[in-house]
Amino acid sequence: MPAPPPSTAPSLTPARHKHTVIEDIFGLVAGVVVTSFALFLLRSTGAVTGGIAGLALAVEYWSGVSVSLLVVVLNVPFFAVALWQKGVRFTVRTLLAVGGLAVTTQFIGHVFTIDSINPVFGTLTGNLLAGLGMLMLFRHQASLGGVSITGLIIQERTGFKAGYTQLIFDACVVAISFVTLAPSMVALSILGAAVLNVVIVLNHRPDRYLGY
């Protein structure tokens, strides 16, 4: 019996394509800008969030040191981990993202002001935007340093979701915030951090996302 002719039906599995340089640049810039606006909303509300950015906010409330400086200083040990485990390209992109976040966060307060904001809206929207910003950076082989680097490494090595690692760290950050925040704001920050991590857990899925 002759062999059947080769199928001409299109493949149901889309091809994987690298991001172009322009796509990477735009993705990194967009991620930084969205995250800096998220931090601006959280600072205006007086809430904290997760990750090193959230820890920087908590320390700023307590010490008065600028969050722009803290987000760089607190990340220094994690840059070495990124270079060791993730390579030069990821580390350079993360350095650019963290530096860009520090500059943009400092700049945004001079071009945008909020006279009043509902704390629930500010906290939840700020965390939602922070999750989206981090997601943009993850998808362009970068991060905001800190626990996000650790979470990505753990996910790659074990399959344990990066969002779950982030959530564990965020619980510690929120616990620290009890020193400076009222209990009601701490509770709201917990809800906001959950929103951020749901965004990452549901959307940072290498098995679904085809760009790299």
PDB file of C-alpha atoms in Angstrom:
ATOM      1  CA  MET A   1       0.000   0.000   0.000  1.00  0.00           C
ATOM      2  CA  PRO A   2       1.461   3.415  -0.935  1.00  0.00           C
ATOM      3  CA  ALA A   3       2.320   5.769   1.893  1.00  0.00           C
ATOM      4  CA  PRO A   4      -0.228   8.528   2.512  1.00  0.00           C
ATOM      5  CA  PRO A   5       0.751  11.942   1.190  1.00  0.00           C
ATOM      6  CA  PRO A   6       2.250  14.306   3.749  1.00  0.00           C
ATOM      7  CA  SER A   7      -0.289  16.398   5.559  1.00  0.00           C
ATOM      8  CA  THR A   8      -0.678  19.967   4.356  1.00  0.00           C
ATOM      9  CA  ALA A   9      -2.725  21.027   7.390  1.00  0.00           C
ATOM     10  CA  PRO A  10      -1.150  23.891   9.344  1.00  0.00           C
ATOM     11  CA  SER A  11       0.492  23.040  12.647  1.00  0.00           C
ATOM     12  CA  LEU A  12      -1.589  23.754  15.709  1.00  0.00           C
ATOM     13  CA  THR A  13       1.567  24.545  17.687  1.00  0.00           C
ATOM     14  CA  PRO A  14       2.713  28.128  17.091  1.00  0.00           C
ATOM     15  CA  ALA A  15       6.395  28.652  16.450  1.00  0.00           C
ATOM     16  CA  ARG A  16       8.532  30.251  19.140  1.00  0.00           C
ATOM     17  CA  HIS A  17      10.140  33.525  18.103  1.00  0.00           C
ATOM     18  CA  LYS A  18      12.702  35.644  19.846  1.00  0.00           C
ATOM     19  CA  HIS A  19      11.810  39.196  20.774  1.00  0.00           C
ATOM     20  CA  THR A  20      13.498  41.732  18.563  1.00  0.00           C
ATOM     21  CA  VAL A  21      15.808  44.345  20.055  1.00  0.00           C
ATOM     22  CA  ILE A  22      13.110  47.007  19.624  1.00  0.00           C
ATOM     23  CA  GLU A  23      10.540  44.784  21.342  1.00  0.00           C
ATOM     24  CA  ASP A  24      12.907  44.174  24.254  1.00  0.00           C
ATOM     25  CA  ILE A  25      13.677  47.875  24.671  1.00  0.00           C
ATOM     26  CA  PHE A  26      10.015  48.837  24.555  1.00  0.00           C
ATOM     27  CA  GLY A  27       9.090  46.013  26.943  1.00  0.00           C
ATOM     28  CA  LEU A  28      11.735  47.049  29.486  1.00  0.00           C
ATOM     29  CA  VAL A  29      10.803  50.731  29.300  1.00  0.00           C
ATOM     30  CA  ALA A  30       7.086  49.952  29.585  1.00  0.00           C
ATOM     31  CA  GLY A  31       7.657  47.634  32.540  1.00  0.00           C
ATOM     32  CA  VAL A  32       9.719  50.246  34.376  1.00  0.00           C
ATOM     33  CA  VAL A  33       7.242  53.069  33.744  1.00  0.00           C
ATOM     34  CA  VAL A  34       4.219  51.004  34.795  1.00  0.00           C
ATOM     35  CA  THR A  35       5.963  49.831  37.963  1.00  0.00           C
ATOM     36  CA  SER A  36       7.144  53.331  38.887  1.00  0.00           C
ATOM     37  CA  PHE A  37       3.583  54.621  38.552  1.00  0.00           C
ATOM     38  CA  ALA A  38       2.438  51.720  40.726  1.00  0.00           C
ATOM     39  CA  LEU A  39       4.919  52.727  43.434  1.00  0.00           C
ATOM     40  CA  PHE A  40       3.744  56.331  43.126  1.00  0.00           C
ATOM     41  CA  LEU A  41       0.165  55.239  43.793  1.00  0.00           C
ATOM     42  CA  LEU A  42       1.242  53.136  46.773  1.00  0.00           C
ATOM     43  CA  ARG A  43       3.309  55.959  48.262  1.00  0.00           C
ATOM     44  CA  SER A  44       0.386  58.360  47.791  1.00  0.00           C
ATOM     45  CA  THR A  45      -1.830  55.876  49.614  1.00  0.00           C
ATOM     46  CA  GLY A  46       0.697  55.069  52.345  1.00  0.00           C
ATOM     47  CA  ALA A  47       0.599  51.338  51.632  1.00  0.00           C
ATOM     48  CA  VAL A  48       3.338  48.810  51.003  1.00  0.00           C
ATOM     49  CA  THR A  49       3.600  46.027  48.472  1.00  0.00           C
ATOM     50  CA  GLY A  50       5.748  42.973  47.988  1.00  0.00           C
ATOM     51  CA  GLY A  51       9.279  42.378  46.813  1.00  0.00           C
ATOM     52  CA  ILE A  52      12.273  44.645  47.247  1.00  0.00           C
ATOM     53  CA  ALA A  53      10.179  47.608  46.079  1.00  0.00           C
ATOM     54  CA  GLY A  54       7.726  46.957  48.918  1.00  0.00           C
ATOM     55  CA  LEU A  55      10.554  46.535  51.414  1.00  0.00           C
ATOM     56  CA  ALA A  56      12.042  49.816  50.184  1.00  0.00           C
ATOM     57  CA  LEU A  57       8.693  51.544  50.760  1.00  0.00           C
ATOM     58  CA  ALA A  58       8.441  50.133  54.288  1.00  0.00           C
ATOM     59  CA  VAL A  59      11.972  51.298  55.111  1.00  0.00           C
ATOM     60  CA  GLU A  60      11.291  54.733  53.595  1.00  0.00           C
ATOM     61  CA  TYR A  61       8.231  55.182  55.831  1.00  0.00           C
ATOM     62  CA  TRP A  62      10.348  54.269  58.861  1.00  0.00           C
ATOM     63  CA  SER A  63      13.633  56.039  58.039  1.00  0.00           C
ATOM     64  CA  GLY A  64      12.807  58.771  55.543  1.00  0.00           C
ATOM     65  CA  VAL A  65      15.475  57.532  53.112  1.00  0.00           C
ATOM     66  CA  SER A  66      14.322  57.861  49.499  1.00  0.00           C
ATOM     67  CA  VAL A  67      12.755  54.747  48.009  1.00  0.00           C
ATOM     68  CA  SER A  68      14.727  55.439  44.802  1.00  0.00           C
ATOM     69  CA  LEU A  69      18.002  54.970  46.683  1.00  0.00           C
ATOM     70  CA  LEU A  70      16.768  52.039  48.754  1.00  0.00           C
ATOM     71  CA  VAL A  71      15.549  50.026  45.773  1.00  0.00           C
ATOM     72  CA  VAL A  72      19.104  50.096  44.374  1.00  0.00           C
ATOM     73  CA  VAL A  73      20.984  49.489  47.639  1.00  0.00           C
ATOM     74  CA  LEU A  74      18.770  46.598  48.756  1.00  0.00           C
ATOM     75  CA  ASN A  75      19.248  44.922  45.386  1.00  0.00           C
ATOM     76  CA  VAL A  76      23.057  44.862  45.399  1.00  0.00           C
ATOM     77  CA  PRO A  77      23.429  41.311  46.857  1.00  0.00           C
ATOM     78  CA  PHE A  78      20.885  39.947  44.404  1.00  0.00           C
ATOM     79  CA  PHE A  79      22.783  41.246  41.369  1.00  0.00           C
ATOM     80  CA  ALA A  80      25.602  38.836  42.226  1.00  0.00           C
ATOM     81  CA  VAL A  81      23.088  35.977  42.447  1.00  0.00           C
ATOM     82  CA  ALA A  82      21.625  36.975  39.079  1.00  0.00           C
ATOM     83  CA  LEU A  83      25.060  37.032  37.448  1.00  0.00           C
ATOM     84  CA  TRP A  84      25.892  33.617  38.908  1.00  0.00           C
ATOM     85  CA  GLN A  85      22.627  31.862  38.087  1.00  0.00           C
ATOM     86  CA  LYS A  86      21.053  33.803  35.194  1.00  0.00           C
ATOM     87  CA  GLY A  87      23.984  35.087  33.193  1.00  0.00           C
ATOM     88  CA  VAL A  88      25.245  38.427  31.938  1.00  0.00           C
ATOM     89  CA  ARG A  89      22.310  39.369  29.699  1.00  0.00           C
ATOM     90  CA  PHE A  90      19.667  38.912  32.387  1.00  0.00           C
ATOM     91  CA  THR A  91      21.831  40.710  34.962  1.00  0.00           C
ATOM     92  CA  VAL A  92      22.494  43.693  32.694  1.00  0.00           C
ATOM     93  CA  ARG A  93      18.818  44.009  31.837  1.00  0.00           C
ATOM     94  CA  THR A  94      17.889  43.774  35.507  1.00  0.00           C
ATOM     95  CA  LEU A  95      20.457  46.449  36.399  1.00  0.00           C
ATOM     96  CA  LEU A  96      18.963  48.711  33.733  1.00  0.00           C
ATOM     97  CA  ALA A  97      15.432  48.016  34.980  1.00  0.00           C
ATOM     98  CA  VAL A  98      16.307  48.710  38.637  1.00  0.00           C
ATOM     99  CA  GLY A  99      18.258  51.845  37.714  1.00  0.00           C
ATOM    100  CA  GLY A 100      15.417  52.989  35.476  1.00  0.00           C
ATOM    101  CA  LEU A 101      12.906  52.378  38.264  1.00  0.00           C
ATOM    102  CA  ALA A 102      14.986  54.444  40.702  1.00  0.00           C
ATOM    103  CA  VAL A 103      15.245  57.373  38.275  1.00  0.00           C
ATOM    104  CA  THR A 104      11.627  57.228  37.112  1.00  0.00           C
ATOM    105  CA  THR A 105      10.261  56.933  40.650  1.00  0.00           C
ATOM    106  CA  GLN A 106      12.250  60.015  41.650  1.00  0.00           C
ATOM    107  CA  PHE A 107      11.128  61.920  38.543  1.00  0.00           C
ATOM    108  CA  ILE A 108       7.427  61.078  38.575  1.00  0.00           C
ATOM    109  CA  GLY A 109       6.776  62.991  41.778  1.00  0.00           C
ATOM    110  CA  HIS A 110       7.888  66.191  40.057  1.00  0.00           C
ATOM    111  CA  VAL A 111       5.527  65.873  37.102  1.00  0.00           C
ATOM    112  CA  PHE A 112       2.471  64.321  38.721  1.00  0.00           C
ATOM    113  CA  THR A 113       0.678  64.990  41.998  1.00  0.00           C
ATOM    114  CA  ILE A 114      -2.373  63.506  43.710  1.00  0.00           C
ATOM    115  CA  ASP A 115      -4.300  65.670  46.169  1.00  0.00           C
ATOM    116  CA  SER A 116      -6.367  62.782  47.501  1.00  0.00           C
ATOM    117  CA  ILE A 117      -6.870  59.117  46.707  1.00  0.00           C
ATOM    118  CA  ASN A 118      -9.113  56.427  48.081  1.00  0.00           C
ATOM    119  CA  PRO A 119      -6.774  54.038  49.936  1.00  0.00           C
ATOM    120  CA  VAL A 120      -8.544  50.906  48.702  1.00  0.00           C
ATOM    121  CA  PHE A 121      -8.383  52.036  45.079  1.00  0.00           C
ATOM    122  CA  GLY A 122      -4.792  53.247  45.390  1.00  0.00           C
ATOM    123  CA  THR A 123      -3.531  50.090  47.072  1.00  0.00           C
ATOM    124  CA  LEU A 124      -5.281  47.580  44.829  1.00  0.00           C
ATOM    125  CA  THR A 125      -4.634  49.470  41.590  1.00  0.00           C
ATOM    126  CA  GLY A 126      -1.016  50.083  42.566  1.00  0.00           C
ATOM    127  CA  ASN A 127      -0.433  46.390  43.195  1.00  0.00           C
ATOM    128  CA  LEU A 128      -2.234  45.403  40.008  1.00  0.00           C
ATOM    129  CA  LEU A 129       0.003  47.726  37.995  1.00  0.00           C
ATOM    130  CA  ALA A 130       3.099  46.507  39.858  1.00  0.00           C
ATOM    131  CA  GLY A 131       2.240  42.934  38.896  1.00  0.00           C
ATOM    132  CA  LEU A 132       1.756  43.923  35.259  1.00  0.00           C
ATOM    133  CA  GLY A 133       5.026  45.843  35.223  1.00  0.00           C
ATOM    134  CA  MET A 134       6.942  42.915  36.683  1.00  0.00           C
ATOM    135  CA  LEU A 135       5.296  40.582  34.191  1.00  0.00           C
ATOM    136  CA  MET A 136       6.479  42.771  31.297  1.00  0.00           C
ATOM    137  CA  LEU A 137      10.034  42.624  32.609  1.00  0.00           C
ATOM    138  CA  PHE A 138       9.927  38.842  33.144  1.00  0.00           C
ATOM    139  CA  ARG A 139       8.828  38.338  29.551  1.00  0.00           C
ATOM    140  CA  HIS A 140      11.785  40.328  28.290  1.00  0.00           C
ATOM    141  CA  GLN A 141      14.378  38.464  30.364  1.00  0.00           C
ATOM    142  CA  ALA A 142      14.695  41.023  33.159  1.00  0.00           C
ATOM    143  CA  SER A 143      13.359  41.646  36.644  1.00  0.00           C
ATOM    144  CA  LEU A 144      13.340  44.256  39.392  1.00  0.00           C
ATOM    145  CA  GLY A 145      15.919  42.276  41.291  1.00  0.00           C
ATOM    146  CA  GLY A 146      15.525  40.966  44.786  1.00  0.00           C
ATOM    147  CA  VAL A 147      13.128  38.126  45.392  1.00  0.00           C
ATOM    148  CA  SER A 148      11.912  38.125  41.792  1.00  0.00           C
ATOM    149  CA  ILE A 149      15.365  36.878  40.759  1.00  0.00           C
ATOM    150  CA  THR A 150      15.204  34.159  43.407  1.00  0.00           C
ATOM    151  CA  GLY A 151      11.662  33.250  42.383  1.00  0.00           C
ATOM    152  CA  LEU A 152      12.601  32.907  38.719  1.00  0.00           C
ATOM    153  CA  ILE A 153      15.578  30.705  39.560  1.00  0.00           C
ATOM    154  CA  ILE A 154      13.486  28.463  41.824  1.00  0.00           C
ATOM    155  CA  GLN A 155      10.776  28.182  39.159  1.00  0.00           C
ATOM    156  CA  GLU A 156      13.318  27.190  36.505  1.00  0.00           C
ATOM    157  CA  ARG A 157      14.992  24.636  38.771  1.00  0.00           C
ATOM    158  CA  THR A 158      11.972  23.088  40.506  1.00  0.00           C
ATOM    159  CA  GLY A 159       8.793  24.276  38.777  1.00  0.00           C
ATOM    160  CA  PHE A 160       7.648  26.012  41.981  1.00  0.00           C
ATOM    161  CA  LYS A 161       5.824  29.113  40.732  1.00  0.00           C
ATOM    162  CA  ALA A 162       7.728  32.401  41.019  1.00  0.00           C
ATOM    163  CA  GLY A 163       4.544  34.033  42.276  1.00  0.00           C
ATOM    164  CA  TYR A 164       4.428  31.678  45.271  1.00  0.00           C
ATOM    165  CA  THR A 165       8.012  32.531  46.226  1.00  0.00           C
ATOM    166  CA  GLN A 166       7.118  36.188  45.882  1.00  0.00           C
ATOM    167  CA  LEU A 167       4.067  35.677  48.082  1.00  0.00           C
ATOM    168  CA  ILE A 168       6.122  34.140  50.894  1.00  0.00           C
ATOM    169  CA  PHE A 169       8.568  37.047  50.821  1.00  0.00           C
ATOM    170  CA  ASP A 170       5.704  39.541  50.637  1.00  0.00           C
ATOM    171  CA  ALA A 171       4.205  38.117  53.819  1.00  0.00           C
ATOM    172  CA  CYS A 172       7.482  38.932  55.575  1.00  0.00           C
ATOM    173  CA  VAL A 173       7.516  42.472  54.156  1.00  0.00           C
ATOM    174  CA  VAL A 174       3.953  43.108  55.295  1.00  0.00           C
ATOM    175  CA  ALA A 175       4.837  41.766  58.746  1.00  0.00           C
ATOM    176  CA  ILE A 176       7.672  44.311  58.946  1.00  0.00           C
ATOM    177  CA  SER A 177       5.268  47.085  57.973  1.00  0.00           C
ATOM    178  CA  PHE A 178       3.424  46.639  61.297  1.00  0.00           C
ATOM    179  CA  VAL A 179       6.193  48.831  62.738  1.00  0.00           C
ATOM    180  CA  THR A 180       5.149  51.875  60.710  1.00  0.00           C
ATOM    181  CA  LEU A 181       1.596  51.324  59.419  1.00  0.00           C
ATOM    182  CA  ALA A 182      -1.798  51.246  61.100  1.00  0.00           C
ATOM    183  CA  PRO A 183      -3.384  47.761  61.300  1.00  0.00           C
ATOM    184  CA  SER A 184      -6.063  48.745  58.778  1.00  0.00           C
ATOM    185  CA  MET A 185      -3.409  49.778  56.232  1.00  0.00           C
ATOM    186  CA  VAL A 186      -1.450  46.593  56.894  1.00  0.00           C
ATOM    187  CA  ALA A 187      -4.582  44.542  56.167  1.00  0.00           C
ATOM    188  CA  LEU A 188      -5.129  46.519  52.967  1.00  0.00           C
ATOM    189  CA  SER A 189      -1.494  45.992  51.985  1.00  0.00           C
ATOM    190  CA  ILE A 190      -1.928  42.238  52.460  1.00  0.00           C
ATOM    191  CA  LEU A 191      -4.881  42.268  50.085  1.00  0.00           C
ATOM    192  CA  GLY A 192      -2.923  44.351  47.601  1.00  0.00           C
ATOM    193  CA  ALA A 193       0.100  42.030  47.734  1.00  0.00           C
ATOM    194  CA  ALA A 194      -2.244  39.104  47.039  1.00  0.00           C
ATOM    195  CA  VAL A 195      -3.502  40.918  43.919  1.00  0.00           C
ATOM    196  CA  LEU A 196       0.076  41.451  42.713  1.00  0.00           C
ATOM    197  CA  ASN A 197       0.970  37.800  43.152  1.00  0.00           C
ATOM    198  CA  VAL A 198      -2.216  36.530  41.524  1.00  0.00           C
ATOM    199  CA  VAL A 199      -1.249  38.539  38.434  1.00  0.00           C
ATOM    200  CA  ILE A 200       2.165  36.843  38.359  1.00  0.00           C
ATOM    201  CA  VAL A 201       0.963  33.331  39.194  1.00  0.00           C
ATOM    202  CA  LEU A 202      -1.775  33.359  36.559  1.00  0.00           C
ATOM    203  CA  ASN A 203       0.231  35.018  33.799  1.00  0.00           C
ATOM    204  CA  HIS A 204       3.891  34.091  34.214  1.00  0.00           C
ATOM    205  CA  ARG A 205       3.495  30.718  32.562  1.00  0.00           C
ATOM    206  CA  PRO A 206       6.355  29.714  30.232  1.00  0.00           C
ATOM    207  CA  ASP A 207       4.261  26.735  29.122  1.00  0.00           C
ATOM    208  CA  ARG A 208       1.666  29.161  27.729  1.00  0.00           C
ATOM    209  CA  TYR A 209       3.608  32.259  26.754  1.00  0.00           C
ATOM    210  CA  LEU A 210       5.397  31.724  23.427  1.00  0.00           C
ATOM    211  CA  GLY A 211       7.644  34.770  23.288  1.00  0.00           C
ATOM    212  CA  TYR A 212      11.126  34.609  24.801  1.00  0.00           C
TER     213      TYR A 212
END
